[in-house]
């Protein structure tokens, strides 16, 4: 059984729900990737403003096939991440993992364990530095978002994109006139992959009894389902 105060993720493994620990390990680096073409950035900004209508804290997907046609360095960026993930002990897992293109205007504190508990995220940020950090409140780790910032982390771990001078998420930090959108590629790395689990320190079947009773992915704290405060990242 999970210990009091411990996080537990319950996730789909094939046709059954399994339990696991939630890692607070964040693998991070900065890759030397080329600046984005100006016309691609302009295209994305139009999408963000007119199609997505991103509000402060929103995270939405963009069309990756469309972007690839206008992004001559896309393959280079993917290779750079693949090389880096191999260098940190993840082998060739990236090659068989789903990829998407995402945009955010900051991000409220949240976890993704209720949708992606079976995965870890690998994110490559491709925008320029706009004075924002990814913040993991459990460890108070702040990672500046610059072009080439790459992260691997457990989807069950609360996180946010906040202003560098702020101690939490505040919608006022993302005023309409501020250029603060961030674009990133994201991969879903299977958490049951031996190299992913070992690198993040994830252990499995920590609460098999509870897992047998569930029919959806979720994250528990202190033996019950819990949510995350969108402003502070604290469990509640």
Short mmCIF file of N, CA and C in Angstrom, two decimals, residues 42-154:
data_model
loop_
_atom_site.label_atom_id
_atom_site.label_comp_id
_atom_site.label_asym_id
_atom_site.label_seq_id
_atom_site.Cartn_x
_atom_site.Cartn_y
_atom_site.Cartn_z
N UNK A 42 5.08 33.85 -37.38
CA UNK A 42 3.91 34.67 -37.70
C UNK A 42 2.67 33.81 -37.94
N UNK A 43 2.86 32.68 -38.61
CA UNK A 43 1.75 31.75 -38.85
C UNK A 43 1.20 31.21 -37.54
N UNK A 44 2.09 30.81 -36.64
CA UNK A 44 1.67 30.30 -35.34
C UNK A 44 0.95 31.37 -34.54
N UNK A 45 1.45 32.60 -34.56
CA UNK A 45 0.83 33.68 -33.80
C UNK A 45 -0.58 33.96 -34.30
N UNK A 46 -0.77 33.87 -35.61
CA UNK A 46 -2.13 34.05 -36.16
C UNK A 46 -3.05 32.94 -35.65
N UNK A 47 -2.53 31.71 -35.65
CA UNK A 47 -3.32 30.59 -35.15
C UNK A 47 -3.68 30.79 -33.67
N UNK A 48 -2.69 31.22 -32.90
CA UNK A 48 -2.90 31.41 -31.47
C UNK A 48 -3.94 32.49 -31.20
N UNK A 49 -3.87 33.58 -31.98
CA UNK A 49 -4.78 34.71 -31.75
C UNK A 49 -6.18 34.46 -32.29
N UNK A 50 -6.27 33.89 -33.51
CA UNK A 50 -7.56 33.84 -34.19
C UNK A 50 -8.26 32.48 -34.10
N UNK A 51 -7.49 31.40 -34.12
CA UNK A 51 -8.14 30.09 -34.07
C UNK A 51 -8.22 29.55 -32.64
N UNK A 52 -7.11 29.60 -31.92
CA UNK A 52 -7.11 29.06 -30.57
C UNK A 52 -7.69 30.03 -29.55
N UNK A 53 -7.42 31.34 -29.76
CA UNK A 53 -7.86 32.33 -28.79
C UNK A 53 -7.32 32.05 -27.40
N UNK A 54 -6.03 31.79 -27.30
CA UNK A 54 -5.44 31.41 -26.02
C UNK A 54 -5.66 32.48 -24.96
N UNK A 55 -6.18 32.07 -23.83
CA UNK A 55 -6.29 32.92 -22.65
C UNK A 55 -5.13 32.58 -21.71
N UNK A 56 -4.81 33.48 -20.76
CA UNK A 56 -3.74 33.17 -19.81
C UNK A 56 -3.95 31.82 -19.14
N UNK A 57 -2.92 31.00 -19.18
CA UNK A 57 -2.98 29.68 -18.56
C UNK A 57 -3.37 28.55 -19.48
N UNK A 58 -3.82 28.89 -20.71
CA UNK A 58 -4.26 27.85 -21.64
C UNK A 58 -3.10 27.14 -22.32
N UNK A 59 -3.27 25.85 -22.56
CA UNK A 59 -2.33 25.03 -23.33
C UNK A 59 -3.13 24.28 -24.38
N UNK A 60 -2.80 24.49 -25.65
CA UNK A 60 -3.56 23.88 -26.74
C UNK A 60 -2.60 23.34 -27.80
N UNK A 61 -3.11 22.45 -28.66
CA UNK A 61 -2.27 21.89 -29.70
C UNK A 61 -2.42 22.67 -31.00
N UNK A 62 -1.35 22.66 -31.80
CA UNK A 62 -1.30 23.24 -33.13
C UNK A 62 -1.09 22.12 -34.14
N UNK A 63 -1.33 22.43 -35.41
CA UNK A 63 -1.16 21.42 -36.46
C UNK A 63 0.32 21.16 -36.72
N UNK A 64 0.78 19.97 -36.38
CA UNK A 64 2.18 19.63 -36.63
C UNK A 64 2.44 19.38 -38.11
N UNK A 65 1.58 18.65 -38.85
CA UNK A 65 1.84 18.45 -40.28
C UNK A 65 1.98 19.77 -41.05
N UNK A 66 1.14 20.73 -40.72
CA UNK A 66 1.23 22.03 -41.39
C UNK A 66 2.54 22.74 -41.04
N UNK A 67 2.93 22.66 -39.77
CA UNK A 67 4.17 23.32 -39.35
C UNK A 67 5.39 22.70 -40.01
N UNK A 68 5.39 21.38 -40.16
CA UNK A 68 6.56 20.71 -40.73
C UNK A 68 6.86 21.17 -42.15
N UNK A 69 5.82 21.54 -42.88
CA UNK A 69 6.02 22.00 -44.26
C UNK A 69 6.75 23.34 -44.32
N UNK A 70 6.68 24.11 -43.23
CA UNK A 70 7.29 25.44 -43.19
C UNK A 70 8.47 25.52 -42.22
N UNK A 71 8.89 24.37 -41.73
CA UNK A 71 9.92 24.34 -40.69
C UNK A 71 11.10 23.51 -41.18
N UNK A 72 12.05 24.14 -41.85
CA UNK A 72 13.16 23.38 -42.45
C UNK A 72 14.04 22.67 -41.43
N UNK A 73 14.03 23.15 -40.18
CA UNK A 73 14.90 22.56 -39.16
C UNK A 73 14.16 21.58 -38.24
N UNK A 74 12.94 21.20 -38.63
CA UNK A 74 12.17 20.29 -37.78
C UNK A 74 12.93 18.99 -37.52
N UNK A 75 13.41 18.36 -38.58
CA UNK A 75 14.11 17.07 -38.42
C UNK A 75 15.36 17.24 -37.56
N UNK A 76 16.04 18.38 -37.71
CA UNK A 76 17.23 18.64 -36.90
C UNK A 76 16.85 18.71 -35.42
N UNK A 77 15.73 19.39 -35.10
CA UNK A 77 15.28 19.52 -33.71
C UNK A 77 14.95 18.16 -33.12
N UNK A 78 14.25 17.34 -33.89
CA UNK A 78 13.90 16.00 -33.41
C UNK A 78 15.15 15.17 -33.16
N UNK A 79 16.11 15.25 -34.06
CA UNK A 79 17.36 14.50 -33.88
C UNK A 79 18.11 14.98 -32.64
N UNK A 80 18.11 16.30 -32.41
CA UNK A 80 18.80 16.84 -31.24
C UNK A 80 18.18 16.30 -29.95
N UNK A 81 16.86 16.20 -29.91
CA UNK A 81 16.20 15.65 -28.72
C UNK A 81 16.49 14.16 -28.59
N UNK A 82 16.46 13.44 -29.71
CA UNK A 82 16.75 12.00 -29.68
C UNK A 82 18.17 11.75 -29.16
N UNK A 83 19.12 12.55 -29.62
CA UNK A 83 20.50 12.41 -29.16
C UNK A 83 20.60 12.69 -27.66
N UNK A 84 19.87 13.72 -27.21
CA UNK A 84 19.92 14.08 -25.80
C UNK A 84 19.28 13.00 -24.93
N UNK A 85 18.12 12.50 -25.35
CA UNK A 85 17.47 11.47 -24.53
C UNK A 85 18.34 10.22 -24.42
N UNK A 86 19.05 9.89 -25.50
CA UNK A 86 20.00 8.77 -25.39
C UNK A 86 21.09 9.08 -24.38
N UNK A 87 21.56 10.33 -24.37
CA UNK A 87 22.67 10.71 -23.48
C UNK A 87 22.29 10.67 -22.01
N UNK A 88 20.98 10.78 -21.70
CA UNK A 88 20.55 10.75 -20.30
C UNK A 88 19.96 9.39 -19.92
N UNK A 89 20.20 8.38 -20.75
CA UNK A 89 19.85 7.02 -20.38
C UNK A 89 18.50 6.52 -20.83
N UNK A 90 17.87 7.23 -21.78
CA UNK A 90 16.53 6.82 -22.23
C UNK A 90 16.55 6.00 -23.51
N UNK A 91 17.71 5.68 -24.00
CA UNK A 91 17.81 4.84 -25.18
C UNK A 91 17.12 5.46 -26.39
N UNK A 92 16.47 4.63 -27.18
CA UNK A 92 15.80 5.09 -28.41
C UNK A 92 14.30 5.21 -28.23
N UNK A 93 13.83 5.44 -27.00
CA UNK A 93 12.40 5.48 -26.74
C UNK A 93 11.69 6.58 -27.52
N UNK A 94 12.40 7.67 -27.83
CA UNK A 94 11.75 8.78 -28.53
C UNK A 94 11.23 8.37 -29.89
N UNK A 95 11.95 7.49 -30.55
CA UNK A 95 11.61 7.13 -31.93
C UNK A 95 10.23 6.49 -32.05
N UNK A 96 9.78 5.82 -31.01
CA UNK A 96 8.48 5.13 -31.06
C UNK A 96 7.41 5.84 -30.23
N UNK A 97 7.67 7.08 -29.83
CA UNK A 97 6.74 7.81 -28.98
C UNK A 97 5.94 8.83 -29.77
N UNK A 98 4.68 9.03 -29.40
CA UNK A 98 3.82 10.00 -30.07
C UNK A 98 4.34 11.41 -29.85
N UNK A 99 4.23 12.25 -30.89
CA UNK A 99 4.72 13.62 -30.83
C UNK A 99 3.59 14.58 -31.19
N UNK A 100 3.59 15.75 -30.57
CA UNK A 100 2.60 16.79 -30.87
C UNK A 100 3.27 18.15 -30.75
N UNK A 101 2.63 19.15 -31.35
CA UNK A 101 3.08 20.55 -31.26
C UNK A 101 2.08 21.30 -30.40
N UNK A 102 2.58 21.99 -29.38
CA UNK A 102 1.70 22.66 -28.43
C UNK A 102 2.05 24.14 -28.32
N UNK A 103 1.05 24.92 -27.92
CA UNK A 103 1.23 26.34 -27.64
C UNK A 103 0.64 26.64 -26.27
N UNK A 104 1.28 27.54 -25.54
CA UNK A 104 0.72 27.95 -24.26
C UNK A 104 0.94 29.44 -24.05
N UNK A 105 0.07 30.02 -23.26
CA UNK A 105 0.21 31.40 -22.81
C UNK A 105 0.31 31.35 -21.30
N UNK A 106 1.52 30.92 -20.84
CA UNK A 106 1.63 30.49 -19.47
C UNK A 106 0.87 29.19 -19.31
N UNK A 107 0.89 28.63 -18.12
CA UNK A 107 0.10 27.43 -17.84
C UNK A 107 -0.20 27.40 -16.35
N UNK A 108 -1.47 27.23 -16.02
CA UNK A 108 -1.86 27.09 -14.62
C UNK A 108 -1.23 25.81 -14.05
N UNK A 109 -1.07 25.77 -12.74
CA UNK A 109 -0.57 24.56 -12.11
C UNK A 109 -1.57 23.42 -12.35
N UNK A 110 -1.03 22.31 -12.74
CA UNK A 110 -1.85 21.15 -13.04
C UNK A 110 -0.97 19.92 -13.06
N UNK A 111 -1.60 18.75 -13.06
CA UNK A 111 -0.89 17.53 -13.39
C UNK A 111 -1.63 16.90 -14.56
N UNK A 112 -0.97 15.99 -15.26
CA UNK A 112 -1.56 15.34 -16.43
C UNK A 112 -1.80 13.85 -16.19
N UNK A 113 -1.75 13.45 -14.93
CA UNK A 113 -1.85 12.03 -14.62
C UNK A 113 -3.22 11.44 -14.86
N UNK A 114 -4.27 12.30 -14.94
CA UNK A 114 -5.61 11.77 -15.17
C UNK A 114 -5.85 11.45 -16.64
N UNK A 115 -4.99 11.95 -17.52
CA UNK A 115 -5.09 11.66 -18.95
C UNK A 115 -3.90 10.88 -19.49
N UNK A 116 -2.73 11.13 -18.89
CA UNK A 116 -1.49 10.56 -19.41
C UNK A 116 -0.69 9.85 -18.32
N UNK A 117 -1.39 9.20 -17.40
CA UNK A 117 -0.70 8.53 -16.31
C UNK A 117 0.22 7.42 -16.77
N UNK A 118 0.00 6.94 -17.98
CA UNK A 118 0.84 5.87 -18.54
C UNK A 118 2.12 6.42 -19.16
N UNK A 119 2.36 7.75 -19.06
CA UNK A 119 3.47 8.36 -19.80
C UNK A 119 4.28 9.31 -18.93
N UNK A 120 5.49 9.56 -19.41
CA UNK A 120 6.26 10.74 -19.00
C UNK A 120 6.27 11.68 -20.20
N UNK A 121 6.40 12.97 -19.95
CA UNK A 121 6.48 13.93 -21.04
C UNK A 121 7.93 14.29 -21.32
N UNK A 122 8.24 14.43 -22.60
CA UNK A 122 9.51 15.02 -23.04
C UNK A 122 9.12 16.25 -23.86
N UNK A 123 9.52 17.43 -23.40
CA UNK A 123 9.15 18.68 -24.06
C UNK A 123 10.40 19.42 -24.55
N UNK A 124 10.34 19.88 -25.79
CA UNK A 124 11.38 20.75 -26.34
C UNK A 124 10.76 22.11 -26.64
N UNK A 125 11.20 23.15 -25.96
CA UNK A 125 10.69 24.49 -26.18
C UNK A 125 11.49 25.15 -27.30
N UNK A 126 10.75 25.69 -28.28
CA UNK A 126 11.40 26.21 -29.49
C UNK A 126 11.28 27.72 -29.63
N UNK A 127 10.56 28.38 -28.72
CA UNK A 127 10.43 29.84 -28.75
C UNK A 127 11.63 30.49 -28.05
N UNK A 128 11.76 31.79 -28.26
CA UNK A 128 12.81 32.54 -27.60
C UNK A 128 12.45 32.76 -26.12
N UNK A 129 13.43 33.20 -25.34
CA UNK A 129 13.22 33.49 -23.92
C UNK A 129 12.26 34.69 -23.79
N UNK A 130 11.13 34.48 -23.11
CA UNK A 130 10.15 35.55 -22.90
C UNK A 130 9.90 35.80 -21.42
N UNK A 131 10.89 35.45 -20.60
CA UNK A 131 10.80 35.73 -19.18
C UNK A 131 9.89 34.79 -18.41
N UNK A 132 9.78 33.53 -18.88
CA UNK A 132 8.93 32.56 -18.24
C UNK A 132 9.75 31.36 -17.75
N UNK A 133 9.24 30.71 -16.72
CA UNK A 133 9.86 29.50 -16.18
C UNK A 133 8.83 28.38 -16.12
N UNK A 134 9.30 27.14 -16.25
CA UNK A 134 8.51 25.99 -15.81
C UNK A 134 8.82 25.80 -14.33
N UNK A 135 7.76 25.68 -13.52
CA UNK A 135 7.95 25.54 -12.08
C UNK A 135 7.32 24.23 -11.60
N UNK A 136 8.11 23.48 -10.83
CA UNK A 136 7.64 22.25 -10.20
C UNK A 136 7.56 22.53 -8.70
N UNK A 137 6.37 22.76 -8.16
CA UNK A 137 6.26 23.20 -6.77
C UNK A 137 6.69 22.17 -5.74
N UNK A 138 6.61 20.88 -6.07
CA UNK A 138 6.98 19.86 -5.09
C UNK A 138 8.43 19.99 -4.65
N UNK A 139 9.27 20.40 -5.58
CA UNK A 139 10.70 20.56 -5.28
C UNK A 139 11.14 22.02 -5.38
N UNK A 140 10.22 22.91 -5.77
CA UNK A 140 10.49 24.33 -6.01
C UNK A 140 11.57 24.51 -7.08
N UNK A 141 11.60 23.59 -8.04
CA UNK A 141 12.56 23.70 -9.15
C UNK A 141 11.97 24.59 -10.24
N UNK A 142 12.76 25.60 -10.65
CA UNK A 142 12.35 26.52 -11.71
C UNK A 142 13.33 26.39 -12.85
N UNK A 143 12.80 26.21 -14.04
CA UNK A 143 13.65 26.01 -15.23
C UNK A 143 13.30 27.10 -16.23
N UNK A 144 14.25 28.02 -16.51
CA UNK A 144 13.98 29.09 -17.47
C UNK A 144 13.69 28.54 -18.86
N UNK A 145 12.66 29.06 -19.49
CA UNK A 145 12.30 28.63 -20.83
C UNK A 145 13.02 29.49 -21.86
N UNK A 146 14.00 28.90 -22.50
CA UNK A 146 14.73 29.54 -23.58
C UNK A 146 14.66 28.62 -24.79
N UNK A 147 15.05 29.14 -25.93
CA UNK A 147 15.07 28.28 -27.11
C UNK A 147 16.02 27.09 -26.88
N UNK A 148 15.47 25.88 -26.99
CA UNK A 148 16.27 24.68 -26.80
C UNK A 148 16.14 24.04 -25.44
N UNK A 149 15.35 24.63 -24.52
CA UNK A 149 15.12 23.98 -23.23
C UNK A 149 14.40 22.66 -23.45
N UNK A 150 14.93 21.59 -22.87
CA UNK A 150 14.33 20.27 -23.01
C UNK A 150 14.13 19.67 -21.62
N UNK A 151 12.98 19.02 -21.44
CA UNK A 151 12.61 18.46 -20.14
C UNK A 151 12.03 17.07 -20.32
N UNK A 152 12.27 16.21 -19.34
CA UNK A 152 11.54 14.94 -19.20
C UNK A 152 11.05 14.89 -17.76
N UNK A 153 9.74 14.64 -17.57
CA UNK A 153 9.19 14.61 -16.22
C UNK A 153 7.95 13.73 -16.18
N UNK A 154 7.60 13.34 -14.97
CA UNK A 154 6.44 12.48 -14.73
C UNK A 154 5.16 13.30 -14.92
#
